[in-house]
Amino acid sequence: MLGNSLRRRDFLIHSGAGALALSLPSLAPGLNQAERLLEDAFKPGAEPKYAIWEDLYRMNWTWDKTTFGSHLNICWPVGCCLFHVYVRNGIVWREEQAARTKSCNPDYPDYNPMGCQKGAAFNNNLYGDERVLYPLKRAGERGEGKWQRISWDQALEEIADSIIDAHLSDGSDGFVVDAPHHHCGSIGMSGAFRTSSLLDAVMPDINIDIGDVYMGALQTFGKMQSGYSADNLMDAQLIFMMCSNWSYTYPSGYHFLTEARYKGAEVAIVAPDYNPTMPAADLHVPVKVGADAAFWLGCCHVMIEEGLVHRDFVCEQTDLPLLVRDDTGKFLSAQDVDGGKADQFYHLDAATQELHAASRSTLALDYQPQLEGHLEVLLKNGQRVRVRPVFDKLKTQLARDYTPQQAAKKSGVPASLIKELGHKIATKRTCTYIGFTVGKHYHGDLMERAHHLAMALSGNWGKPGTGYAIAATPEEHITYLVAMTKPADQGGIDEMEEMERIAQQSVLAADPDASDEMANLVATESATELMGFVTPSLWLYNQAGYRPLYDHPSAADPITKKVYGDYLKEAIDKKWWVKDSLRPAADKTPRVLMLINHNPLRRKRGGMKMYPEHLFPKLKMLFTLEARMSSSAMFCDIVLPCAWYYEKHEMTHATTGNPFYTFVDRAVAPPGECKEEWTVIALLMKKLGERAAARGIQDFTDHFGMKRRYGDLHDAYTMKGHLVTNEDCLREQIKILSHFGVMPKDYTYEKFAKDGQVRVQGLTGRPLLAAANAFDPTKPFYSFAWHVDKKKIYPTHTRRAQFYLDHDWYVEAQEALPVHKAAPPMGGDYPFTLTGGHPRVSIHSVHLSNSFLSRLHRGQPVVHMNDEDAQRLGIKDGDEVELFNDLGDSRLMARTAAAVQPGQLIVYFWETYQYKGWKPYDSLLIGLPKPLHLAGGYTQFRYYMMNGGPQPATDRGVRAGIRKAA
Ligand code: MD1
């Protein structure tokens, strides 16, 4: 403790007593008083000022004020834990869980206590050694670690000049904002998005970049935001946890698993390792890495064989009764039959044995479609073809390739367990949580599709106690804060709603059978373009040196023999990807890269090698808005110091998983010269106007060819001075959420500050349409009720939950139906398979170096491996080992455990600088995107912000070797 007190004091001294307007004597009481007494006691001749040891202890429990707080580092999809924050002498002294969260109704458990070790130790981050306090300019080479303190004015001037220079040399494509995650809160995030909109910047999409997209859900349902609330688990009888590890990543919701078991539910964990969540489970389903699809398809076969399929549900909700041509593998369409619509499809009417056009506007059926058999059809061109329902094809395929014995061989799960679970899924109300690991598997989409198929055959969605994810996310407070041109009180919301209404009406006018959801997605695509979002694999391929990795022959699908570049060329030729999505344009170079709450040199697969080698040399300016000296900040030209949690007004981001907003108060002033991100950007906008005027430049031309005036930027960004601080923005966001009924009607900032936490009252807009169920705050939430109860169509090509993708590319790759496929040998020909995830002591990189938390683990990067594998290779627990493959090598400490599957290596990630020689294990990863996801020209194959597009984040299943370090 003494050591910690000295570090804290050092921090305060170095943070600049002048800047904090605090002198050393006034700071002294801010130290841990017990520790100070100890220091006093050890001074020569000192009289101890305490009588018994309890006096020391009690002094730890005194403070000047308490505020509400939370942490914005987005323990996605949750992170809204309400904390009390205790302040003494201007310093955050400690925090603890407030545990005031109420249950939705007395029949369900509440969410308490909410808050884990990370939140309870956050005060230590504020005063940790990594904190940045002043604007810093690089004084040596990038990454050399030499810094010079500069003024805010100089920092902003140099950045503004670099942006203007980029505009002059490369147009607005020269300025790239690496789209942020939520870590600095929804206000900072909105600020970054608003910057991109106003400056027409290019913004690689964060959600795709990190691999958090449920591609299989998009392919099947045409959307992925279909979350349930954690208390929905209480209505399930069988719960699967797949690609997830709640004991690490959702500690605040973990207790719902245990409580659901008390109520009689069975919990099964589908994972290669006997993972840390297993103590909350009944069954371990030991899949091989990346082989989940084979397990689910085996279960599907069992349901069909045992006659357990919920036929009415399948006929109504899915494309399985739609007819497919034997000759082409395409859906039989009206265009084939009578020259009608290309997307009018058919059922085989069981009663009449004739074609019946499947409705395009409703799922309701007043006839019985046939699921098996075939029919000869005379086409308009005189040709006779044989057609059969998708279900018939599926049944044949499953019987051929996925009997329990075959599925067992492919998946590693015993055939007896596949039979048992196939039977149970069909007879029990089943809920799954598919974690974000799924998007980090090369064939994660197939794993998801196979799972969704099992739920379709068993009728398991759209009812209480069902669902596959917990993130449907109200987002108006961000999208509106980004796009409004004037404050809410001056009609800002109305103006945007009107624009959305017009956009949606035009879609519905063109196709009266389309749904409001389909119209909303078209409007979202336009907003995506206006904000400058691009799908990141394209930018990495063209600008960051990833082309040879993506196009390496070993990356080709063994069936199609095609690589990323082949698919991309065809996709561009077919105009599936056009100008707006292909930025920076081929003849432009990114010159300025802005990072804001971003740490790509930690998280970018292979980034620590590729960025410094290929991207950074192109950049004239690399700057970050940061709270701490992250691995990425270390490589920047300028670091702008930002206020952190408890130092700025904010609120947490709610999802259906944890449907609450938590007030984050400004408990203390930011230290040194740290500023709120929103304010920093406002100052940058002002500086851009000033520098342009000083240089005699009026405007720049955006990529649409329109002129934008530098002199207008500050007014546009701040809505004419209305939004300058986080508090201004928070007030505005509360108005927005209250307007939409997400927060209670007429809710106010003052009320929120008093309550500390408020429950989500309703969903609206895209999240509501995606979840397809009205949110009732007095009940657990589940998705897709409107599809099941109201027979509302899905936004897919067939307007049904779609398991057969008759797109040419999918047919060619033999992925029209869900199948199991092995990932390409990413990393080379090595005997081990890497998996990983978010560490127990840190969600993302924010807490990784917190000294309190470091005591809970081995304090250095660790690789977990099977004990028998280790023995075979002469590796003992605690040994330093080398991980290696064709891309790189890295040194870690080995932890040996029988819980790890033989052949598997697990690394929960670390900061780059925590590795020897700054060589992170991430250097062994390529993040190889699946190029099939470049497909277009098909309703649900579309990119819009945070959804769709190949994810350059596939790190699970990468091959590696391991040996004891020499
Ligand atoms: P990101 O967060 O956004 O760079 O990376 C997110 C990433 O960890 C995520 S969400 C996923 S899903 C992913 N998972 C994953 C995996 O499973 N395995 C492997 N091998 N890699 C993976 N990589 C990613 P991160 O790293 O926390 O960096 C955010 C930065 O924001 C800083 N920050 C703040 N900045 C400002 N201006 N203001 C703030 O209030 C604030 N709070 C945090 C933070 O210091 C960090 O550097």
XYZ file of N, CA, C and O and ligand atoms in Angstrom, residues 181 183-185 206 210 212 436 440 596-600 602-603 605 625-628 630 642-645 648 677 836-838 843-846 907 909 911 921-922 925 955-956, ligand 1:
219
model
N -15.384 3.029 -30.810
C -16.333 2.267 -30.000
C -16.834 3.240 -28.923
O -16.525 4.414 -28.942
N -16.031 3.580 -25.809
C -15.264 3.703 -24.568
C -15.273 5.090 -23.954
O -15.150 5.232 -22.757
N -15.354 6.136 -24.772
C -15.352 7.465 -24.149
C -16.788 7.939 -23.963
O -17.025 9.097 -23.684
N -17.728 7.029 -24.110
C -19.118 7.387 -23.866
C -19.821 7.763 -25.146
O -19.199 7.970 -26.192
N -16.315 0.510 -37.000
C -15.752 -0.167 -35.829
C -16.378 -1.534 -35.587
O -15.694 -2.500 -35.274
N -14.060 -4.928 -35.495
C -13.758 -5.758 -34.320
C -14.414 -7.131 -34.408
O -14.244 -7.960 -33.527
N -17.754 -7.854 -34.481
C -18.930 -8.004 -33.625
C -20.230 -8.118 -34.409
O -21.313 -7.899 -33.873
N -19.988 -12.784 -29.008
C -19.348 -12.093 -30.130
C -18.150 -12.852 -30.698
O -17.595 -12.446 -31.708
N -15.706 -13.839 -34.976
C -14.244 -13.921 -35.078
C -13.811 -15.279 -35.629
O -12.636 -15.605 -35.648
N -9.838 8.029 -31.713
C -10.532 8.532 -30.529
C -11.115 7.311 -29.838
O -11.833 6.539 -30.447
N -10.744 7.164 -28.590
C -11.022 5.957 -27.810
C -10.862 4.700 -28.661
O -11.733 3.872 -28.778
N -9.709 4.581 -29.186
C -9.362 3.537 -30.126
C -7.969 3.051 -29.836
O -7.097 3.846 -29.570
N -7.759 1.784 -29.971
C -6.426 1.261 -29.692
C -6.079 0.184 -30.726
O -5.915 -0.984 -30.389
N -5.967 0.590 -31.993
C -5.779 -0.418 -33.048
C -4.491 -1.220 -32.910
O -4.439 -2.358 -33.356
N -3.404 -2.467 -30.339
C -3.727 -3.598 -29.467
C -4.633 -4.567 -30.203
O -4.428 -5.759 -30.224
N -5.640 -4.012 -30.857
C -6.711 -4.916 -31.285
C -6.696 -5.311 -32.759
O -7.343 -6.272 -33.129
N -5.959 -7.163 -35.794
C -5.257 -8.420 -35.999
C -4.105 -8.179 -36.967
O -4.318 -7.689 -38.084
N -7.241 11.192 -29.348
C -7.849 11.783 -28.144
C -7.884 10.656 -27.134
O -8.631 9.694 -27.305
N -7.083 10.705 -26.112
C -6.883 9.556 -25.227
C -6.890 9.972 -23.765
O -6.552 11.096 -23.415
N -7.230 9.011 -22.937
C -7.148 9.230 -21.504
C -5.854 8.624 -20.953
O -5.416 8.976 -19.861
N -5.281 7.686 -21.705
C -4.094 6.998 -21.186
C -3.108 6.707 -22.327
O -3.489 6.746 -23.501
N -1.943 4.497 -24.388
C -2.204 3.146 -24.889
C -1.099 2.745 -25.864
O -0.273 3.581 -26.254
N -7.533 13.439 -22.510
C -8.990 13.555 -22.329
C -9.435 13.209 -20.922
O -8.780 12.438 -20.217
N -10.585 13.799 -20.587
C -11.227 13.486 -19.302
C -11.687 12.039 -19.337
O -12.046 11.511 -20.392
N -11.678 11.405 -18.178
C -12.064 9.996 -18.121
C -13.355 9.864 -17.311
O -13.944 10.856 -16.885
N -13.786 8.624 -17.104
C -15.034 8.408 -16.363
C -14.898 9.045 -14.974
O -13.843 8.972 -14.366
N -16.264 13.596 -16.302
C -17.095 14.269 -17.296
C -18.520 13.743 -17.152
O -18.728 12.629 -16.668
N -13.959 15.140 -24.743
C -13.740 14.952 -26.181
C -14.597 15.902 -27.015
O -14.157 16.441 -28.027
N -9.362 -17.344 -28.268
C -9.077 -16.287 -27.303
C -10.324 -15.541 -26.954
O -11.434 -15.989 -27.235
N -10.131 -14.399 -26.366
C -11.298 -13.612 -25.986
C -10.887 -12.485 -25.090
O -9.704 -12.198 -24.918
N -11.898 -11.875 -24.516
C -11.632 -10.719 -23.670
C -11.215 -11.199 -22.280
O -11.779 -12.150 -21.751
N -12.129 -5.481 -19.867
C -12.924 -5.533 -21.079
C -12.210 -4.561 -21.999
O -12.006 -3.426 -21.648
N -11.768 -5.012 -23.113
C -10.904 -4.212 -23.974
C -9.599 -3.913 -23.229
O -9.256 -4.630 -22.305
N -8.901 -2.843 -23.601
C -7.569 -2.697 -23.005
C -7.536 -1.791 -21.784
O -6.505 -1.658 -21.147
N -8.684 -1.177 -21.482
C -8.687 -0.103 -20.489
C -8.105 -0.496 -19.127
O -7.395 0.279 -18.501
N -5.486 -17.483 -25.780
C -4.880 -16.240 -25.279
C -5.984 -15.206 -25.108
O -6.658 -14.847 -26.074
N -6.544 -11.475 -24.612
C -5.544 -10.508 -25.095
C -4.964 -9.571 -24.038
O -5.508 -9.418 -22.954
N -2.218 -5.795 -23.614
C -1.683 -4.615 -24.314
C -0.361 -4.998 -24.975
O 0.427 -5.778 -24.418
N 0.797 -11.287 -29.257
C 0.340 -12.501 -29.940
C -0.543 -12.124 -31.132
O -0.643 -12.872 -32.101
N -1.143 -10.929 -31.094
C -1.992 -10.478 -32.207
C -1.219 -10.422 -33.524
O -1.812 -10.412 -34.591
N -1.935 -13.097 -35.977
C -3.296 -13.156 -36.522
C -3.380 -12.352 -37.809
O -2.708 -11.339 -37.954
N -9.754 -14.265 -35.691
C -8.543 -14.720 -34.991
C -8.733 -16.098 -34.382
O -7.782 -16.777 -34.060
N -10.000 -16.528 -34.224
C -10.219 -17.864 -33.680
C -9.941 -18.869 -34.801
O -10.379 -18.668 -35.939
P -10.936 -0.951 -29.049
O -10.883 -0.858 -27.467
O -12.208 -0.336 -29.473
O -9.686 -0.505 -29.709
O -11.060 -2.503 -29.228
C -12.284 -3.082 -28.979
C -12.077 -4.540 -28.884
O -11.398 -4.922 -27.733
C -13.288 -5.352 -29.103
S -14.785 -4.611 -28.700
C -13.304 -6.586 -29.618
S -14.822 -7.347 -29.802
C -12.169 -7.408 -30.059
N -12.001 -8.630 -29.430
C -10.816 -9.298 -29.566
C -10.666 -10.630 -29.222
O -11.603 -11.259 -28.760
N -9.447 -11.226 -29.379
C -8.390 -10.537 -29.879
N -7.206 -11.129 -30.015
N -8.512 -9.261 -30.221
C -9.683 -8.630 -30.058
N -9.801 -7.338 -30.403
C -10.939 -6.692 -30.357
P -9.676 -0.683 -26.480
O -8.611 -1.651 -26.802
O -10.159 -0.678 -25.085
O -9.188 0.775 -26.825
C -9.981 1.861 -26.530
C -9.091 3.008 -26.175
O -9.946 4.059 -25.725
C -9.342 4.665 -24.617
N -10.320 5.273 -23.743
C -10.720 6.539 -23.819
N -10.397 7.498 -24.676
C -10.967 8.703 -24.503
N -10.697 9.703 -25.345
N -11.853 8.980 -23.496
C -12.213 8.023 -22.623
O -13.029 8.282 -21.750
C -11.642 6.745 -22.780
N -11.769 5.583 -22.122
C -10.964 4.701 -22.725
C -8.627 3.553 -23.919
O -7.593 4.065 -23.153
C -8.179 2.653 -25.042
O -6.851 2.904 -25.409
